mmCIF file of C-alpha atoms in Angstrom:
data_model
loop_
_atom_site.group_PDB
_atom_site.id
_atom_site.type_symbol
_atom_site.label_atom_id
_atom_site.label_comp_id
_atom_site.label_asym_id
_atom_site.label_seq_id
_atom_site.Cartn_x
_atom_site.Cartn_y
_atom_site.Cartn_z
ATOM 1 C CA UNK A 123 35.271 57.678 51.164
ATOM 2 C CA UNK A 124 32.208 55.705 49.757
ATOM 3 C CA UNK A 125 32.715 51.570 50.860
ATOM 4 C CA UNK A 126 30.680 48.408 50.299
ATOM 5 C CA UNK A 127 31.262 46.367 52.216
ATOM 6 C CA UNK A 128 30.378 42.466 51.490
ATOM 7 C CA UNK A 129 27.621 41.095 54.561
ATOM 8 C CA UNK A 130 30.192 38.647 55.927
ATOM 9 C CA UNK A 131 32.705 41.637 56.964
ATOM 10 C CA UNK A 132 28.995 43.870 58.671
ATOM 11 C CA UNK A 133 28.241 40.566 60.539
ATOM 12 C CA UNK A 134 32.313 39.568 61.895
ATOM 13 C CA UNK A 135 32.173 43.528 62.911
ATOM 14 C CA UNK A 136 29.106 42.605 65.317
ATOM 15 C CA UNK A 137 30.268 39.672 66.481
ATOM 16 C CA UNK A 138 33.441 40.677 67.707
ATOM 17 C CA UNK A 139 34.145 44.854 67.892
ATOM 18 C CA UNK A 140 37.886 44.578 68.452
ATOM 19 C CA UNK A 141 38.637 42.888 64.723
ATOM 20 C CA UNK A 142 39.484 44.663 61.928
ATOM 21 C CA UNK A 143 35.643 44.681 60.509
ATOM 22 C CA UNK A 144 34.954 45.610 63.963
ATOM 23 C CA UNK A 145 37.557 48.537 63.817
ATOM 24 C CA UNK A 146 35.503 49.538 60.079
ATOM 25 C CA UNK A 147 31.794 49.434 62.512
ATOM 26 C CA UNK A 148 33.301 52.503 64.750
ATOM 27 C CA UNK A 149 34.607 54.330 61.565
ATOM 28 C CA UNK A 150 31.577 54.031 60.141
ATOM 29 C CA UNK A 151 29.738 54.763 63.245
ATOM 30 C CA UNK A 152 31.491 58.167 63.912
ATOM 31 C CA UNK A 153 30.765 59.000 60.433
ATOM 32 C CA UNK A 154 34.521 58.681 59.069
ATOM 33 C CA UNK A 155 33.399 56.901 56.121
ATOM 34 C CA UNK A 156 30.058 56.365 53.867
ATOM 35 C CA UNK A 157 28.577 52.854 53.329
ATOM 36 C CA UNK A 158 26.941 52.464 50.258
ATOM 37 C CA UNK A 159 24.235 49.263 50.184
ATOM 38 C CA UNK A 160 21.428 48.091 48.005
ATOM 39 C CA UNK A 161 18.144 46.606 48.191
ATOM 40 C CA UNK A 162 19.639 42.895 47.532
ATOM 41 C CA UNK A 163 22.361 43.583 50.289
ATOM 42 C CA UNK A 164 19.623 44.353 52.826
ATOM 43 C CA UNK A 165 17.540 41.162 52.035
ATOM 44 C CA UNK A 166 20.883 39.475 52.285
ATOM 45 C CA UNK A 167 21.881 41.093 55.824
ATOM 46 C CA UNK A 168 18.447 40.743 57.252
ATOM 47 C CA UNK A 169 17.984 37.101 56.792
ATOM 48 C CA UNK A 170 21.400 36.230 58.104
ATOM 49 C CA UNK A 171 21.249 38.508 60.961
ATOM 50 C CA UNK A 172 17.820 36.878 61.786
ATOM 51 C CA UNK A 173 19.391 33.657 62.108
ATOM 52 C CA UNK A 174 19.217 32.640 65.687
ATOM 53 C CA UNK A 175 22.647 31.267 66.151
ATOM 54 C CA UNK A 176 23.720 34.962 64.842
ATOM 55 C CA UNK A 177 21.063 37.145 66.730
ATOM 56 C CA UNK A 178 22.095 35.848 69.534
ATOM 57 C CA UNK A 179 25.698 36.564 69.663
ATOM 58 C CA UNK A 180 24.817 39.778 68.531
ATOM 59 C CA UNK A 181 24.670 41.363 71.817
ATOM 60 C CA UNK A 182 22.588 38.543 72.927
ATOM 61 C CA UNK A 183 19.348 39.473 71.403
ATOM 62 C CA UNK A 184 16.992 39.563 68.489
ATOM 63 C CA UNK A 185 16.034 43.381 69.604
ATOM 64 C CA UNK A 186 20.273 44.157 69.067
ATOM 65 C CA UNK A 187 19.497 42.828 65.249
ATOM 66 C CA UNK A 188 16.672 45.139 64.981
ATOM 67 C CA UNK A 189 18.409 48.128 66.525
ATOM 68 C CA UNK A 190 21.368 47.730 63.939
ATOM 69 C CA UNK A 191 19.031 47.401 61.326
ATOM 70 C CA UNK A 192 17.250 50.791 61.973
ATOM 71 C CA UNK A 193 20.381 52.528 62.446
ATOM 72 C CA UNK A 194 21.987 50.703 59.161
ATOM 73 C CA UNK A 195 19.156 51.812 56.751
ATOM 74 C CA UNK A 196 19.677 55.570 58.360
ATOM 75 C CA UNK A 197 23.311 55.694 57.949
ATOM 76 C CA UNK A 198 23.849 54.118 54.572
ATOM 77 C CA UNK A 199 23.164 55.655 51.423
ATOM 78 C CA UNK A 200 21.126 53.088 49.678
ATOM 79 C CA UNK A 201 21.473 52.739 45.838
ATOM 80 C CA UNK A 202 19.152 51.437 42.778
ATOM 81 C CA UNK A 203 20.996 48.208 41.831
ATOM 82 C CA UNK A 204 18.812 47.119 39.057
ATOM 83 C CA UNK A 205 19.581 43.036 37.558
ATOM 84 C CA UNK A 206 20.498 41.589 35.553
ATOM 85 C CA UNK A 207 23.763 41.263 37.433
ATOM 86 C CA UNK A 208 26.742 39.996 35.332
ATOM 87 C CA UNK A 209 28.280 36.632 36.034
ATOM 88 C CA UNK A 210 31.765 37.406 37.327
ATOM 89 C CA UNK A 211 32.118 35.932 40.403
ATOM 90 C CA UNK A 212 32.398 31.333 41.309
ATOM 91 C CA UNK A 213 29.629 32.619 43.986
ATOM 92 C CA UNK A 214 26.796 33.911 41.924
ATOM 93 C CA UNK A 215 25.074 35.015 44.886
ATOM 94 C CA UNK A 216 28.120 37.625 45.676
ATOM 95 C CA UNK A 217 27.362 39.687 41.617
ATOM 96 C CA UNK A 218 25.592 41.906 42.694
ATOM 97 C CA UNK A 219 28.568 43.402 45.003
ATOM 98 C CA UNK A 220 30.409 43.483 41.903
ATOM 99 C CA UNK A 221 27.630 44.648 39.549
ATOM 100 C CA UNK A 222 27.785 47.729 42.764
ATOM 101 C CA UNK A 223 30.933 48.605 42.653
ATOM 102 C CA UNK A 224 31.476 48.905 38.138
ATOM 103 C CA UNK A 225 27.961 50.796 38.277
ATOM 104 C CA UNK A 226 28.303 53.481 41.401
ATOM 105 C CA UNK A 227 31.237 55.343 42.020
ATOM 106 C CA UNK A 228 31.716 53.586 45.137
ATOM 107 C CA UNK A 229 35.851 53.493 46.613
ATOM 108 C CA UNK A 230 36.071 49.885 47.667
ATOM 109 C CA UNK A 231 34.637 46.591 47.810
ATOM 110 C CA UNK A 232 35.608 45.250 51.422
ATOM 111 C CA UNK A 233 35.728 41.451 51.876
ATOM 112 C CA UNK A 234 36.511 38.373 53.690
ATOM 113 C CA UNK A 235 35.228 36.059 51.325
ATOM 114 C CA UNK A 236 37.529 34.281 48.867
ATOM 115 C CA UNK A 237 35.644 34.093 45.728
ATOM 116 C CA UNK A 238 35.691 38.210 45.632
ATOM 117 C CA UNK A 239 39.251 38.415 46.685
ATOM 118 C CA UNK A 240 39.856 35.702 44.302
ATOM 119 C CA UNK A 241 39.084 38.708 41.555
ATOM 120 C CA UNK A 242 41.604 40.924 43.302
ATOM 121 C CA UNK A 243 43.845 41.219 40.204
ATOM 122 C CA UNK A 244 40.584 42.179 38.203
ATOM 123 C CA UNK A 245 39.196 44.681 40.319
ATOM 124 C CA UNK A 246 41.602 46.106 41.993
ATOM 125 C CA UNK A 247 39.486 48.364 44.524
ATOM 126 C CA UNK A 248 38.787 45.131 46.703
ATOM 127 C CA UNK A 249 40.306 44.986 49.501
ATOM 128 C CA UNK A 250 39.865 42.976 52.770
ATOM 129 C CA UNK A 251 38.872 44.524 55.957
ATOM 130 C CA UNK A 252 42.654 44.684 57.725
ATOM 131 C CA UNK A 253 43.988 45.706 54.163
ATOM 132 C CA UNK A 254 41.650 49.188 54.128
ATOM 133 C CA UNK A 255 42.305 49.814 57.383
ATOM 134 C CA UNK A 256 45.742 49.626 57.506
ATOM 135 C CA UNK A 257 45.027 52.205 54.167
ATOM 136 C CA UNK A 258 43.333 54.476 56.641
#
């Protein structure tokens, strides 16, 4: 099963393991399922990983951040996601998710954030993290 899944659920699932996005880190972790990312998601995830508020609930250090970084670029299958991205979403900075998942044969769009569930009824192959894994 090929998933995106938006930043916001990648940084709740390593700030607390036990949630539901936490439950989708150990799936993806023992391999269960593919993540599919892109060059825009990576700037994304880097910057707000880097954050020091976030780094340092992540395990308590910037070296954690790092660590998950490595082991996200060499477990995620990292596609070409070339713009211009079409306007779909009230957050532009969230089209490119969406310009990923009509271009790449990708499963499911996982979210938290309510401007992409918002577009549920359009795409239905978002989902949010407890709805996927209660899919599982």
């Amino acid at each position: 099963m090929k998933l995106l899944l938006d930043s916001n659920v990648i940084v709740s699932g390593l700030l607390s393991t036990k949630s539901s996005p936490g439950q989708l880190m150990r799936l993806w972790r023992e391999r269960y399922c593919e993540w599919v990312t892109c060059e825009q998601q990576l700037a994304e995830l880097t910057v707000v990983l880097c954050r020091p508020w976030v780094a340092s609930r992540v395990d308590g250090s910037l070296g954690s951040v790092y660590a998950f970084m490595r082991e996200f670029h060499g477990k995620t299958t990292q596609l070409t996601l070339e713009p211009p991205f079409e306007p779909v979403c009230r957050d532009p900075n969230d089209d490119f998710l969406l310009a990923m998942l009509t271009r790449h044969p990708i499963d499911f769009l996982v979210s938290g954030d309510k401007d992409l569930l918002s577009l549920k009824h359009l795409y239905p192959t978002i989902l949010t993290p407890r709805e996927l894994i209660d899919r599982l």
